[in-house]
Amino acid sequence: MRIRTIKPEFFLHEGLYDLEAETRLPVRLAFIGLWCAADREGRFRWAERRLKASIMPYDTTDFSRVLHALST
Protein backbone atom coordinates (compact mmCIF):
# COMPACT_ATOMS: atom_id res chain seq x y z
CA MET A 1 0.00 0.00 0.00
CA ARG A 2 1.16 3.52 -0.80
CA ILE A 3 0.46 6.83 0.88
CA ARG A 4 -1.84 8.96 -1.28
CA THR A 5 -3.35 12.40 -0.95
CA ILE A 6 -7.11 12.75 -1.31
CA LYS A 7 -8.28 16.03 -2.75
CA PRO A 8 -11.41 17.64 -1.26
CA GLU A 9 -13.21 17.33 -4.61
CA PHE A 10 -13.27 13.55 -4.16
CA PHE A 11 -16.02 13.87 -1.58
CA LEU A 12 -18.21 15.67 -4.12
CA HIS A 13 -17.97 12.89 -6.73
CA GLU A 14 -21.63 12.27 -7.56
CA GLY A 15 -21.02 9.11 -9.58
CA LEU A 16 -19.37 7.28 -6.71
CA TYR A 17 -22.03 8.48 -4.29
CA ASP A 18 -24.82 7.32 -6.62
CA LEU A 19 -23.15 3.93 -7.05
CA GLU A 20 -22.80 3.54 -3.29
CA ALA A 21 -26.45 4.51 -2.73
CA GLU A 22 -27.62 2.14 -5.48
CA THR A 23 -25.57 -0.89 -4.45
CA ARG A 24 -25.46 -0.25 -0.69
CA LEU A 25 -21.77 -1.17 -0.83
CA PRO A 26 -18.86 0.88 0.57
CA VAL A 27 -17.54 1.80 -2.88
CA ARG A 28 -16.11 5.20 -1.89
CA LEU A 29 -13.93 3.71 0.83
CA ALA A 30 -12.92 0.86 -1.47
CA PHE A 31 -12.03 3.33 -4.23
CA ILE A 32 -9.71 5.19 -1.87
CA GLY A 33 -8.17 1.90 -0.77
CA LEU A 34 -7.62 0.75 -4.35
CA TRP A 35 -5.97 4.08 -5.06
CA CYS A 36 -3.51 3.30 -2.26
CA ALA A 37 -2.98 -0.24 -3.57
CA ALA A 38 -2.23 0.90 -7.12
CA ASP A 39 1.18 1.74 -8.51
CA ARG A 40 2.03 5.06 -10.20
CA GLU A 41 0.26 3.98 -13.40
CA GLY A 42 -2.92 2.99 -11.53
CA ARG A 43 -2.32 -0.77 -11.78
CA PHE A 44 -2.87 -3.20 -8.94
CA ARG A 45 -2.94 -6.97 -8.61
CA TRP A 46 -6.54 -8.21 -8.84
CA ALA A 47 -6.46 -10.42 -5.76
CA GLU A 48 -9.82 -9.95 -4.05
CA ARG A 49 -8.93 -11.57 -0.73
CA ARG A 50 -5.65 -9.70 -0.37
CA LEU A 51 -7.20 -6.39 -1.39
CA LYS A 52 -10.05 -6.84 1.08
CA ALA A 53 -7.61 -7.72 3.86
CA SER A 54 -5.59 -4.60 3.10
CA ILE A 55 -8.46 -2.17 2.55
CA MET A 56 -11.39 -3.37 4.68
CA PRO A 57 -10.05 -5.97 7.12
CA TYR A 58 -12.85 -5.66 9.69
CA ASP A 59 -15.82 -5.44 7.33
CA THR A 60 -17.95 -8.42 6.39
CA THR A 61 -18.70 -6.98 2.95
CA ASP A 62 -18.23 -9.28 -0.03
CA PHE A 63 -15.33 -7.38 -1.60
CA SER A 64 -15.79 -9.11 -4.96
CA ARG A 65 -19.20 -7.37 -5.21
CA VAL A 66 -17.54 -4.04 -4.45
CA LEU A 67 -14.90 -4.60 -7.13
CA HIS A 68 -17.56 -5.68 -9.62
CA ALA A 69 -19.63 -2.55 -8.90
CA LEU A 70 -16.60 -0.31 -9.41
CA SER A 71 -15.50 -2.07 -12.59
CA THR A 72 -18.93 -1.90 -14.25
PDB file of N, CA and C in Angstrom:
ATOM      1  N   MET A   1       0.840  -1.168   0.000  1.00  0.00           N
ATOM      2  CA  MET A   1       0.000   0.000   0.000  1.00  0.00           C
ATOM      3  C   MET A   1       0.894   1.243   0.000  1.00  0.00           C
ATOM      4  N   ARG A   2       0.422   2.271  -0.683  1.00  0.00           N
ATOM      5  CA  ARG A   2       1.156   3.520  -0.798  1.00  0.00           C
ATOM      6  C   ARG A   2       0.377   4.647  -0.129  1.00  0.00           C
ATOM      7  N   ILE A   3       1.092   5.649   0.307  1.00  0.00           N
ATOM      8  CA  ILE A   3       0.459   6.828   0.875  1.00  0.00           C
ATOM      9  C   ILE A   3      -0.024   7.706  -0.281  1.00  0.00           C
ATOM     10  N   ARG A   4      -1.268   8.106  -0.233  1.00  0.00           N
ATOM     11  CA  ARG A   4      -1.838   8.960  -1.277  1.00  0.00           C
ATOM     12  C   ARG A   4      -2.501  10.168  -0.629  1.00  0.00           C
ATOM     13  N   THR A   5      -2.661  11.202  -1.404  1.00  0.00           N
ATOM     14  CA  THR A   5      -3.348  12.402  -0.952  1.00  0.00           C
ATOM     15  C   THR A   5      -4.730  12.427  -1.598  1.00  0.00           C
ATOM     16  N   ILE A   6      -5.747  12.669  -0.799  1.00  0.00           N
ATOM     17  CA  ILE A   6      -7.109  12.754  -1.315  1.00  0.00           C
ATOM     18  C   ILE A   6      -7.495  14.223  -1.396  1.00  0.00           C
ATOM     19  N   LYS A   7      -7.886  14.639  -2.566  1.00  0.00           N
ATOM     20  CA  LYS A   7      -8.283  16.033  -2.749  1.00  0.00           C
ATOM     21  C   LYS A   7      -9.718  16.220  -2.273  1.00  0.00           C
ATOM     22  N   PRO A   8     -10.059  17.392  -1.773  1.00  0.00           N
ATOM     23  CA  PRO A   8     -11.408  17.640  -1.260  1.00  0.00           C
ATOM     24  C   PRO A   8     -12.512  17.376  -2.288  1.00  0.00           C
ATOM     25  N   GLU A   9     -12.210  17.550  -3.567  1.00  0.00           N
ATOM     26  CA  GLU A   9     -13.215  17.326  -4.609  1.00  0.00           C
ATOM     27  C   GLU A   9     -13.694  15.879  -4.656  1.00  0.00           C
ATOM     28  N   PHE A  10     -12.872  14.954  -4.155  1.00  0.00           N
ATOM     29  CA  PHE A  10     -13.266  13.545  -4.160  1.00  0.00           C
ATOM     30  C   PHE A  10     -14.606  13.348  -3.467  1.00  0.00           C
ATOM     31  N   PHE A  11     -14.815  14.054  -2.373  1.00  0.00           N
ATOM     32  CA  PHE A  11     -16.018  13.873  -1.577  1.00  0.00           C
ATOM     33  C   PHE A  11     -17.264  14.429  -2.257  1.00  0.00           C
ATOM     34  N   LEU A  12     -17.087  15.145  -3.353  1.00  0.00           N
ATOM     35  CA  LEU A  12     -18.210  15.674  -4.121  1.00  0.00           C
ATOM     36  C   LEU A  12     -18.491  14.847  -5.378  1.00  0.00           C
ATOM     37  N   HIS A  13     -17.817  13.721  -5.539  1.00  0.00           N
ATOM     38  CA  HIS A  13     -17.972  12.888  -6.734  1.00  0.00           C
ATOM     39  C   HIS A  13     -19.353  12.234  -6.723  1.00  0.00           C
ATOM     40  N   GLU A  14     -20.247  12.746  -7.555  1.00  0.00           N
ATOM     41  CA  GLU A  14     -21.629  12.266  -7.563  1.00  0.00           C
ATOM     42  C   GLU A  14     -21.756  10.841  -8.066  1.00  0.00           C
ATOM     43  N   GLY A  15     -20.939  10.464  -9.030  1.00  0.00           N
ATOM     44  CA  GLY A  15     -21.023   9.112  -9.584  1.00  0.00           C
ATOM     45  C   GLY A  15     -20.731   8.044  -8.551  1.00  0.00           C
ATOM     46  N   LEU A  16     -19.686   8.248  -7.756  1.00  0.00           N
ATOM     47  CA  LEU A  16     -19.368   7.276  -6.712  1.00  0.00           C
ATOM     48  C   LEU A  16     -20.434   7.260  -5.621  1.00  0.00           C
ATOM     49  N   TYR A  17     -20.951   8.438  -5.293  1.00  0.00           N
ATOM     50  CA  TYR A  17     -22.029   8.484  -4.291  1.00  0.00           C
ATOM     51  C   TYR A  17     -23.260   7.735  -4.802  1.00  0.00           C
ATOM     52  N   ASP A  18     -23.648   7.987  -6.050  1.00  0.00           N
ATOM     53  CA  ASP A  18     -24.820   7.316  -6.618  1.00  0.00           C
ATOM     54  C   ASP A  18     -24.633   5.807  -6.655  1.00  0.00           C
ATOM     55  N   LEU A  19     -23.435   5.367  -7.027  1.00  0.00           N
ATOM     56  CA  LEU A  19     -23.152   3.928  -7.054  1.00  0.00           C
ATOM     57  C   LEU A  19     -23.257   3.328  -5.657  1.00  0.00           C
ATOM     58  N   GLU A  20     -22.732   4.025  -4.667  1.00  0.00           N
ATOM     59  CA  GLU A  20     -22.801   3.535  -3.292  1.00  0.00           C
ATOM     60  C   GLU A  20     -24.254   3.479  -2.818  1.00  0.00           C
ATOM     61  N   ALA A  21     -25.040   4.499  -3.136  1.00  0.00           N
ATOM     62  CA  ALA A  21     -26.446   4.513  -2.733  1.00  0.00           C
ATOM     63  C   ALA A  21     -27.231   3.405  -3.433  1.00  0.00           C
ATOM     64  N   GLU A  22     -26.918   3.163  -4.702  1.00  0.00           N
ATOM     65  CA  GLU A  22     -27.624   2.144  -5.479  1.00  0.00           C
ATOM     66  C   GLU A  22     -27.284   0.723  -5.021  1.00  0.00           C
ATOM     67  N   THR A  23     -26.008   0.471  -4.778  1.00  0.00           N
ATOM     68  CA  THR A  23     -25.565  -0.892  -4.448  1.00  0.00           C
ATOM     69  C   THR A  23     -25.548  -1.176  -2.954  1.00  0.00           C
ATOM     70  N   ARG A  24     -25.575  -0.117  -2.141  1.00  0.00           N
ATOM     71  CA  ARG A  24     -25.457  -0.246  -0.690  1.00  0.00           C
ATOM     72  C   ARG A  24     -24.145  -0.938  -0.294  1.00  0.00           C
ATOM     73  N   LEU A  25     -23.104  -0.652  -1.084  1.00  0.00           N
ATOM     74  CA  LEU A  25     -21.770  -1.172  -0.832  1.00  0.00           C
ATOM     75  C   LEU A  25     -20.839   0.000  -0.541  1.00  0.00           C
ATOM     76  N   PRO A  26     -19.778  -0.207   0.226  1.00  0.00           N
ATOM     77  CA  PRO A  26     -18.856   0.884   0.567  1.00  0.00           C
ATOM     78  C   PRO A  26     -17.867   1.192  -0.558  1.00  0.00           C
ATOM     79  N   VAL A  27     -18.398   1.612  -1.705  1.00  0.00           N
ATOM     80  CA  VAL A  27     -17.539   1.800  -2.876  1.00  0.00           C
ATOM     81  C   VAL A  27     -16.594   2.993  -2.736  1.00  0.00           C
ATOM     82  N   ARG A  28     -17.006   4.043  -2.029  1.00  0.00           N
ATOM     83  CA  ARG A  28     -16.110   5.197  -1.889  1.00  0.00           C
ATOM     84  C   ARG A  28     -14.882   4.835  -1.068  1.00  0.00           C
ATOM     85  N   LEU A  29     -15.071   4.138   0.020  1.00  0.00           N
ATOM     86  CA  LEU A  29     -13.932   3.712   0.831  1.00  0.00           C
ATOM     87  C   LEU A  29     -13.057   2.733   0.053  1.00  0.00           C
ATOM     88  N   ALA A  30     -13.682   1.817  -0.668  1.00  0.00           N
ATOM     89  CA  ALA A  30     -12.924   0.857  -1.472  1.00  0.00           C
ATOM     90  C   ALA A  30     -12.131   1.564  -2.565  1.00  0.00           C
ATOM     91  N   PHE A  31     -12.723   2.574  -3.186  1.00  0.00           N
ATOM     92  CA  PHE A  31     -12.033   3.335  -4.231  1.00  0.00           C
ATOM     93  C   PHE A  31     -10.772   3.978  -3.679  1.00  0.00           C
ATOM     94  N   ILE A  32     -10.882   4.581  -2.500  1.00  0.00           N
ATOM     95  CA  ILE A  32      -9.711   5.195  -1.866  1.00  0.00           C
ATOM     96  C   ILE A  32      -8.655   4.125  -1.571  1.00  0.00           C
ATOM     97  N   GLY A  33      -9.095   2.985  -1.075  1.00  0.00           N
ATOM     98  CA  GLY A  33      -8.166   1.902  -0.774  1.00  0.00           C
ATOM     99  C   GLY A  33      -7.471   1.367  -2.015  1.00  0.00           C
ATOM    100  N   LEU A  34      -8.231   1.228  -3.102  1.00  0.00           N
ATOM    101  CA  LEU A  34      -7.624   0.753  -4.350  1.00  0.00           C
ATOM    102  C   LEU A  34      -6.617   1.766  -4.882  1.00  0.00           C
ATOM    103  N   TRP A  35      -6.898   3.022  -4.676  1.00  0.00           N
ATOM    104  CA  TRP A  35      -5.973   4.081  -5.062  1.00  0.00           C
ATOM    105  C   TRP A  35      -4.647   3.898  -4.322  1.00  0.00           C
ATOM    106  N   CYS A  36      -4.728   3.533  -3.055  1.00  0.00           N
ATOM    107  CA  CYS A  36      -3.512   3.299  -2.256  1.00  0.00           C
ATOM    108  C   CYS A  36      -2.804   2.006  -2.671  1.00  0.00           C
ATOM    109  N   ALA A  37      -3.562   1.040  -3.162  1.00  0.00           N
ATOM    110  CA  ALA A  37      -2.985  -0.244  -3.567  1.00  0.00           C
ATOM    111  C   ALA A  37      -2.340  -0.173  -4.950  1.00  0.00           C
ATOM    112  N   ALA A  38      -2.705   0.815  -5.736  1.00  0.00           N
ATOM    113  CA  ALA A  38      -2.226   0.900  -7.118  1.00  0.00           C
ATOM    114  C   ALA A  38      -0.825   1.502  -7.190  1.00  0.00           C
ATOM    115  N   ASP A  39      -0.137   1.150  -8.274  1.00  0.00           N
ATOM    116  CA  ASP A  39       1.176   1.745  -8.508  1.00  0.00           C
ATOM    117  C   ASP A  39       0.999   3.114  -9.182  1.00  0.00           C
ATOM    118  N   ARG A  40       2.083   3.706  -9.619  1.00  0.00           N
ATOM    119  CA  ARG A  40       2.033   5.056 -10.203  1.00  0.00           C
ATOM    120  C   ARG A  40       1.186   5.132 -11.466  1.00  0.00           C
ATOM    121  N   GLU A  41       1.060   4.014 -12.169  1.00  0.00           N
ATOM    122  CA  GLU A  41       0.258   3.984 -13.399  1.00  0.00           C
ATOM    123  C   GLU A  41      -1.188   3.566 -13.136  1.00  0.00           C
ATOM    124  N   GLY A  42      -1.545   3.369 -11.874  1.00  0.00           N
ATOM    125  CA  GLY A  42      -2.916   2.992 -11.533  1.00  0.00           C
ATOM    126  C   GLY A  42      -3.189   1.503 -11.606  1.00  0.00           C
ATOM    127  N   ARG A  43      -2.146   0.687 -11.691  1.00  0.00           N
ATOM    128  CA  ARG A  43      -2.319  -0.767 -11.781  1.00  0.00           C
ATOM    129  C   ARG A  43      -2.196  -1.392 -10.403  1.00  0.00           C
ATOM    130  N   PHE A  44      -2.985  -2.425 -10.178  1.00  0.00           N
ATOM    131  CA  PHE A  44      -2.868  -3.200  -8.944  1.00  0.00           C
ATOM    132  C   PHE A  44      -3.167  -4.655  -9.266  1.00  0.00           C
ATOM    133  N   ARG A  45      -2.707  -5.530  -8.422  1.00  0.00           N
ATOM    134  CA  ARG A  45      -2.937  -6.968  -8.605  1.00  0.00           C
ATOM    135  C   ARG A  45      -4.372  -7.279  -8.196  1.00  0.00           C
ATOM    136  N   TRP A  46      -5.137  -7.893  -9.092  1.00  0.00           N
ATOM    137  CA  TRP A  46      -6.539  -8.211  -8.844  1.00  0.00           C
ATOM    138  C   TRP A  46      -6.601  -9.493  -8.008  1.00  0.00           C
ATOM    139  N   ALA A  47      -6.399  -9.314  -6.722  1.00  0.00           N
ATOM    140  CA  ALA A  47      -6.456 -10.417  -5.761  1.00  0.00           C
ATOM    141  C   ALA A  47      -7.471 -10.013  -4.691  1.00  0.00           C
ATOM    142  N   GLU A  48      -8.709 -10.427  -4.881  1.00  0.00           N
ATOM    143  CA  GLU A  48      -9.816  -9.952  -4.054  1.00  0.00           C
ATOM    144  C   GLU A  48      -9.581 -10.135  -2.559  1.00  0.00           C
ATOM    145  N   ARG A  49      -9.135 -11.311  -2.162  1.00  0.00           N
ATOM    146  CA  ARG A  49      -8.935 -11.573  -0.728  1.00  0.00           C
ATOM    147  C   ARG A  49      -7.849 -10.690  -0.142  1.00  0.00           C
ATOM    148  N   ARG A  50      -6.755 -10.532  -0.854  1.00  0.00           N
ATOM    149  CA  ARG A  50      -5.651  -9.704  -0.372  1.00  0.00           C
ATOM    150  C   ARG A  50      -6.059  -8.230  -0.334  1.00  0.00           C
ATOM    151  N   LEU A  51      -6.752  -7.770  -1.369  1.00  0.00           N
ATOM    152  CA  LEU A  51      -7.203  -6.386  -1.387  1.00  0.00           C
ATOM    153  C   LEU A  51      -8.169  -6.110  -0.234  1.00  0.00           C
ATOM    154  N   LYS A  52      -9.109  -7.020  -0.015  1.00  0.00           N
ATOM    155  CA  LYS A  52     -10.053  -6.837   1.081  1.00  0.00           C
ATOM    156  C   LYS A  52      -9.325  -6.800   2.417  1.00  0.00           C
ATOM    157  N   ALA A  53      -8.371  -7.686   2.602  1.00  0.00           N
ATOM    158  CA  ALA A  53      -7.612  -7.724   3.857  1.00  0.00           C
ATOM    159  C   ALA A  53      -6.824  -6.437   4.073  1.00  0.00           C
ATOM    160  N   SER A  54      -6.365  -5.834   2.999  1.00  0.00           N
ATOM    161  CA  SER A  54      -5.593  -4.599   3.104  1.00  0.00           C
ATOM    162  C   SER A  54      -6.469  -3.364   3.265  1.00  0.00           C
ATOM    163  N   ILE A  55      -7.637  -3.372   2.614  1.00  0.00           N
ATOM    164  CA  ILE A  55      -8.464  -2.173   2.548  1.00  0.00           C
ATOM    165  C   ILE A  55      -9.586  -2.167   3.589  1.00  0.00           C
ATOM    166  N   MET A  56     -10.231  -3.307   3.780  1.00  0.00           N
ATOM    167  CA  MET A  56     -11.389  -3.374   4.681  1.00  0.00           C
ATOM    168  C   MET A  56     -11.303  -4.619   5.558  1.00  0.00           C
ATOM    169  N   PRO A  57     -10.272  -4.721   6.382  1.00  0.00           N
ATOM    170  CA  PRO A  57     -10.049  -5.971   7.119  1.00  0.00           C
ATOM    171  C   PRO A  57     -11.136  -6.333   8.126  1.00  0.00           C
ATOM    172  N   TYR A  58     -11.864  -5.374   8.645  1.00  0.00           N
ATOM    173  CA  TYR A  58     -12.847  -5.657   9.691  1.00  0.00           C
ATOM    174  C   TYR A  58     -14.274  -5.719   9.171  1.00  0.00           C
ATOM    175  N   ASP A  59     -14.481  -5.422   7.905  1.00  0.00           N
ATOM    176  CA  ASP A  59     -15.821  -5.435   7.327  1.00  0.00           C
ATOM    177  C   ASP A  59     -16.184  -6.836   6.853  1.00  0.00           C
ATOM    178  N   THR A  60     -17.466  -7.125   6.874  1.00  0.00           N
ATOM    179  CA  THR A  60     -17.948  -8.424   6.389  1.00  0.00           C
ATOM    180  C   THR A  60     -18.461  -8.334   4.957  1.00  0.00           C
ATOM    181  N   THR A  61     -18.252  -7.203   4.328  1.00  0.00           N
ATOM    182  CA  THR A  61     -18.700  -6.976   2.953  1.00  0.00           C
ATOM    183  C   THR A  61     -18.018  -7.945   2.003  1.00  0.00           C
ATOM    184  N   ASP A  62     -18.788  -8.438   1.032  1.00  0.00           N
ATOM    185  CA  ASP A  62     -18.225  -9.275  -0.029  1.00  0.00           C
ATOM    186  C   ASP A  62     -17.459  -8.344  -0.976  1.00  0.00           C
ATOM    187  N   PHE A  63     -16.151  -8.336  -0.855  1.00  0.00           N
ATOM    188  CA  PHE A  63     -15.332  -7.379  -1.605  1.00  0.00           C
ATOM    189  C   PHE A  63     -15.381  -7.635  -3.102  1.00  0.00           C
ATOM    190  N   SER A  64     -15.663  -8.850  -3.525  1.00  0.00           N
ATOM    191  CA  SER A  64     -15.785  -9.113  -4.960  1.00  0.00           C
ATOM    192  C   SER A  64     -16.975  -8.346  -5.536  1.00  0.00           C
ATOM    193  N   ARG A  65     -18.040  -8.173  -4.765  1.00  0.00           N
ATOM    194  CA  ARG A  65     -19.197  -7.371  -5.206  1.00  0.00           C
ATOM    195  C   ARG A  65     -18.809  -5.903  -5.331  1.00  0.00           C
ATOM    196  N   VAL A  66     -18.001  -5.419  -4.411  1.00  0.00           N
ATOM    197  CA  VAL A  66     -17.535  -4.038  -4.451  1.00  0.00           C
ATOM    198  C   VAL A  66     -16.679  -3.822  -5.705  1.00  0.00           C
ATOM    199  N   LEU A  67     -15.747  -4.726  -5.942  1.00  0.00           N
ATOM    200  CA  LEU A  67     -14.898  -4.604  -7.134  1.00  0.00           C
ATOM    201  C   LEU A  67     -15.721  -4.668  -8.410  1.00  0.00           C
ATOM    202  N   HIS A  68     -16.701  -5.553  -8.445  1.00  0.00           N
ATOM    203  CA  HIS A  68     -17.564  -5.679  -9.622  1.00  0.00           C
ATOM    204  C   HIS A  68     -18.347  -4.371  -9.842  1.00  0.00           C
ATOM    205  N   ALA A  69     -18.888  -3.810  -8.783  1.00  0.00           N
ATOM    206  CA  ALA A  69     -19.633  -2.552  -8.897  1.00  0.00           C
ATOM    207  C   ALA A  69     -18.744  -1.436  -9.431  1.00  0.00           C
ATOM    208  N   LEU A  70     -17.521  -1.351  -8.945  1.00  0.00           N
ATOM    209  CA  LEU A  70     -16.600  -0.312  -9.408  1.00  0.00           C
ATOM    210  C   LEU A  70     -16.155  -0.538 -10.857  1.00  0.00           C
ATOM    211  N   SER A  71     -16.004  -1.785 -11.239  1.00  0.00           N
ATOM    212  CA  SER A  71     -15.503  -2.066 -12.594  1.00  0.00           C
ATOM    213  C   SER A  71     -16.578  -1.945 -13.655  1.00  0.00           C
ATOM    214  N   THR A  72     -17.841  -2.009 -13.261  1.00  0.00           N
ATOM    215  CA  THR A  72     -18.933  -1.899 -14.253  1.00  0.00           C
ATOM    216  C   THR A  72     -19.566  -0.566 -14.207  1.00  0.00           C
TER     217      THR A  72
END
